[in-house]
Every structure is written in C-alpha cells, then in structure tokens.
Amino acid sequence: MAVLKPRSRHLWFAWLLVVAVLSAAPPAKISPEYAYKAGLLSKLDQFVEWPARAFRDAQSPLVIGVLGEDPFDSYLDELVLGEKIGERSIIVRRFRQGDDVADCHILFISRSEAGQFEKIISALAGHSVLTVGEDDGFEHAGGIVRFAVEGGKIRLRINPDAAKAADLTISSKLLRLATLVTKEKG
Amino acid sequence: MPSTRKFSAPALTALLISAAALQAQSLGPLPTPSALKMMSVEQLMDIEVTSVSKRPEKLSEVASAIQVITADEIRRSGATSIPEALRLASNLEVAQIDSRQWAISARGFNNVFADKMLVLIDGRSVYTPLYAGVYWDVQDTMLEDLDRIEVISGPGATQWGANAVNGVINITTKSAKDTQGSLVTTGVGSQLRSTAAARYGGELAPGVFYRVYAKYFDRGDSVRPNGNKSNDSWRVGQVGFRVDWDRTSADQITLQGDGYDGTEGQVGPDTIRANGANLLGRWTRQLAENSDLKVQLYYDRTHRRIPGSFTQNIDTYDLDFQHHRPLGAAHDLVWGLGYRLVNDGVVNTPTNAFLPPRVKHQWFSGFLQDEIALARDQLHLTVGTKVERNDYTGFELQPSARLAWRPDKTQTVWSALSRAVRTPSRIDRDLFSPATPPYRISGGKNVVSETLLAAELGYRVQIEPSLALSLATFYNSYDNLRSLEPLSPPLAFPVVASSGLYGHSRGAEFSADWRVSPRWKLHAGWNELRVSSEPQTGTIDRSTRDSIARDPNHQVFLRSSLNLSTRWDFDSDLRYIAPIGNQNLPGYTEADLRFGWRPSAPWELSLDAQNLLHAHHPEFNSPGSRREIQRGVYGKATWRF
C-alpha cells in the first residue's frame, strides 16, 4: 500500500471493513465439480412429474434428500432458497444410513454409501423417489439418474425403466440430454 | 402433477458464467449459487468440472497472462458498456478520455488510439486499419448477451496476427441457444441518461435457434476541469441478430450481424455521425475428440463523418480457415490461413487529408503452431509462427515459443519469447496536414512495421479451491516506433512521420481471486509498469516522446461481490490509478457500487453508482485537452419472460 496516499489508505481500510462486516462466513470447502453438480441436482425437479400421492397436499414442500456425507456444503440450500414450484417450497434434508428416506422426492445418495445402493434402492420400492447417484453402476443397480463425469464434463445417465417403476415421468427435454440405460444394454 | 417451475424459461435463457478457459486448468473458480441458479441444465453440462486427461485445447490461454471476465461479473459490475466492463480486467489500462472516447491498452503505450491492442468481437477484428486503434464508441452489443471477455496481456501475434503486440481482447457473445425467451431492460441516470434494450430468442426449426435485439442509449457530457460541460453527449441505436444451428452434434453453423447509427457531440456546432453494419458466418466441425475445423467469413462496414476533419467509409471482407489436429501422441497442431480485403475511402477536408483518398489493401496470412508434450501432463512447449503479407511492408514473421511446466495440478510456471509487429496503417503513411502543399505534417512513405521482442515469465497457483493467484512479469523491447521528424531542422516544422524510436517496458501483473464463502468473492489486482522510449541514433524526434506512451506506473484494484441473500447482491470496487507523469495527470482513487435486487424470478432491479468519490475527475490527456469524467448514478430494471 506504499503507493497510496494517506487519504486513499483510509478509503481502502474503510472499504475492507465494510465488506468484512457484511459477511463473516467460513471459507467454502467445496470443489467446482460439486458446485455444478448441486446446480444440476437443484434443477431436476423442473423435468420430473411426481404422482399426486407423493405429496400430502398442494402446499406440502418438495424434499431433496442427501443421504450420507454431504459433498455440497451449503450450496444446495442456497440454490433452493426462495424457489417455488407452484405453491410448494423446496427444502433440503440430510439423512444418515438407516434413516427413513421414503418421504423424499429427490434423493442424492453420496459416495459414502457405496456398496449400500441396492439395499437403499430396494427399500424405496413402491415410493416415488428420484434417486440420484454418482458411482459406476448406480443406474444398473436400479438407481434412476447418475451424474457421470466424462471428458471433464458432467453427463447424465438415466435408467427410464427404474423411473417408470417408481411412477415418475421424466420429461423428454431431460431425456434428450442424457444417455439412456436400459436392461438390454446391460 | 405438473411441476414446471415458473422460472425455468429464464433459467434456460439466462446469464451464465463460462470460465472455460480457466476451467481447463483443472480447478476453475467456484461459481456462486446465484450464478448456478441462472444456468440451464445444458449449460451446467457444458462446463469442464475436472481436469481432463487430454491436454487443454488452448494451452496459450492458460500459460499466458490471461484474465477472463464472465457474463456474471459483467452483470454484477454495473458496467453499461464494453469499455466499462474492461475495467474488470486488472491487466488492462482503461482510461476514459471524455464522454465517448476511451484509451485502452495492456502493457503500456496507451493512447487515444492505442495501436498495439487487437480487439475481436465474435472473431471479427474491430481494429481500424485507417487510424490504427479501436473506436470504442461503436463497439457494443446487448451486455446481457455477452458470454465472456478474454483479456490476454502480452503478444498474441503468432495466433492472432499483426497488431496483437501488447495484447488481445477477445469478446464473445452467447450462442442463440442460450438466449431464448424475451428480455427487456431499461435504465435512467445522470451520466447514462437513458437506455433501453430488448431481445427475443426463439427456435426457427428443431436445432436452429435465433435471437434479435435492439438497443439505444443516451449518454451525458464530460466536463472541463472548471466544471463546464464539454458538449460531447452522444446517443447510439443498434440492432442485431444471431442464428445458431447445431446441424449435427459435430457441425455448428453461426450467422450473425449488427447495425448501428449514432450521433456524438464534439467541440464546435456540428456533431459526429458514426454508423456501420457487419455480417458474419462461421462453420465449425468437430472431426474427432481433439480435432476440429473452422471456416469463418465476414463483412464489416464502418462510416464516420467528423465535421471539419474527414469522412471515412471502410469495407472489410475477411476469410479465415483453421484446422486443429493431434499428430502422434506428443504433438497437437493448429494451422490456419487468412485473407482480408479492405476498401478504404476518405472524403478529405482542407484541414487534413489522407492521400490518396481511396485505397484498396489486401492481407494474406498463414500460421502454424505445435504444442509438444515434452513430459506428459507436466511440461509442454508450444512453438509456432505467423507469416503475414501486407501491401506496405511485404512479409512479416511473428514467431513465438512458450513453455509451460505444471509440477502438479494446481500450479503452472510458464515462460514465453515472442516477436510481434504493428504493421503501418493509413495514419502512418497517408495522413497530410493541411490537405494541400506546403504540408506541415506529411505521411511517411518510409514508415515500417513496429517490432516487439517480448520475454515473459509467469506463475499461476490454485492454493485451495477457493483461492487462486496469478503473477505475470515481462520485459518488452520495441524498435521502429512511430516518430515525427523535422524535415529541415532546426525548424520545428514541417515534419514527416517516420519510424525513429526505440522503446522499452517492463512490469508485473498480479491478481488474486478468493472465494471467501459461497456468498462472497474478492478479487484483487496490482500492476507495476515502467515504459521508456528514446530516438534511434541520428534521429531527431518531434512526436514528443511524451505522447506515444501515457501510462501510470501503478494500478491497484479491489473488488467485492457479495450475495446478501439469494435476492440481494452487493458489489463494490475500488481502483487506484497512479499519476501519468508525462501528462501531468494526478493519480486518482475511484469507487463503484451496485445494489441488485431480484424481487421475483423474472425481475431484476439495480441501483448503480459509478465514480462515486469525486464530482468529476480526469483520467487521461494533458491539461489543455483534458476532459473530466463525472460521477454517475443510474437505476435499471430487467425483465426476463
């Protein structure tokens, strides 16, 4: 700051003080990859129709669940804050292994739950939960949407049979952007 | 039940951050939640989120002093024009001369016509071959449609060609696919007296997207040092379109064009009239994962009538071809060919004349660049050259060698040696004053290309995902810089334009980006610059060496982007620009503030204050011709539907 005149120095100091007071949150521990994945996760509801019975009433919120270690920091919460679908607000809830996740509408299953997928997914049979995962084979294990990273970019892999079994309708707009995985393909 | 969110249309169309160039460096900056909200699913899927095993396609963009200004940063800066947005790049000198003129350059030799910076808008050069420099008053578009601005300080001549001596400013707009739906924006204020713009984007046929836009603004006067208005208020209207056709996943075709018309005040009763139009077509084809072809053709017309000075009409036709392919495992080749034809017609006045008034010039160019992996993922050498032929000086060679060492995925050490040239323009060869003999000032038939030899050394580090630092240092040695030499010394006049100066510059550009939290981002920039020039042996220069380089020795920038909530943004920046000694221009500190509010998804309201700290302050020129820039406050409303 040696190049600054005293008056300027005061200005810099005042400016720093103002911005410092306005925010005192701790640094984010999140990589860009998970920031963008959070972005995608928060937008999936725009492309999915749930059956009426998946909600108690027209006002009850849409629940995005995160099962296991949360890789999104506060991003997911910030992304859905204030967003509405009709009269529904969107809320984020976090779960640990063994919790009842059947009330979620979208469930992100963290990598920390690897090996438990089939168990988690079979427990959701009969519930309209859009399951989202990241690991290889997630969509083959009955998961509906997988965020795969290919060529450095996020790619969607969708298992339409699993979506149908959960009574979910995924819009063609999203399906067009995804690679569809069916049983025949293995 | 249907669950289409009401805001999905704007979300699909809206602003995005696309720091692809930086993303390629394995760990890009963290996007803010509000930026993510604005992105469509397609856009989210188009970002490189992890380092790719293949080498980044444009190594030069990473292993060089590049700064990327994203659409989100432009929106949040409150910039009302492209020159104002360029203040976001701390590796540039940006000085507002008066209400409508700007001096913008990297690495020194800044001037009213900063002739060592190449500026491209969607691949179209806007460097004027008449005057050598950029008429910033007519370089505009819907700011909401800008995708990003890359600012490269340092020579980019091997790839970009002549006049990319001190740097390249590469402005790109979004694909029409990403600007679907309607947008209307309007603002009123004290300096930006009024502005209105509208854009509509739709789909002509499956996969064929288009947008059309129209905008208008009216800007107020700058003032003289005593506070009196200087009669340079101005207004411009502009319309344009862009069509993007993803013919197949590998073929993309773009057709775009703009037209504008403006009137601008100047000293004296008559106003300047400036208008123009351009049309550009581009076809890119992905041949394989690492291989692509690009063909681009454009036409550009500019007209400017400066009462009492001259009237110009310039027609430019430009054809470019580029092919990129790997060769074996270790080589990545890019080569290209270019042709440009310029028809330049001037209507002279008694005061001064371009002689001959009408000229036709052609440029031919070719370049070849090879990026060689010396040690996979760790050490890359890029060598290449551009060969260019122009009608003034014949063949010009602009080679460069660039070495990048990445000891790990978070650090890059790079170094480069380059040669670049500024080829003569009509202002060097053809400008006479007065219009008939005896001339006091004559065009120099012997003016040759200015040459630069540049050495650069830089370091980039991502200390953690939230903190990135960059340092670039350089030493530039120039020869044959433009001079004005007396024909019969010791008489001061007549003078003739010549190439009689040496120049040297050295400096350092430091920048830091810190995401303090998901809601708060800080940017800091610090530039040090020393420029000098002296006559070559046996040369008596009258161009007043003071006038070819008007640069501050230091510049410091601080910017804060804070999301007070998901609906409220607060942005502030401070800049300190040191005195410009040879212009007796004092240093100054200025601040901009912006409050943005999104009461509901389609609406955004903002209150912006520009140059808040002084009623008026000067940024350029010596006291006699100096104009001062007034504080500006404006409010703006944007509606997307």
Coordinates of C-alpha atoms in Angstrom, one line a residue, chain B residues 30 60 71 113 119 148 242 246 279 324 344 384 393-394 433 459 508 587:
Chain B
L30 CA -16.1 -21.7 -7.8
S60 CA -1.8 -20.5 -24.8
A71 CA -21.1 -12.7 -18.0
F113 CA -5.6 5.3 -30.4
V119 CA -9.7 -6.4 -30.4
R148 CA -17.2 -13.7 -21.8
R242 CA -27.7 -14.2 -34.3
D246 CA -26.4 -27.3 -34.4
L279 CA -22.4 -9.8 -41.2
H324 CA -6.6 -28.4 -35.3
D344 CA -11.0 2.4 -47.6
G384 CA 4.7 -21.5 -33.9
T393 CA 5.9 -3.9 -45.8
G394 CA 5.6 -7.2 -47.5
S433 CA -1.9 18.4 -43.0
Y459 CA 3.2 -18.3 -12.3
A508 CA 4.4 -7.2 -13.4
G587 CA -3.3 9.9 -9.6

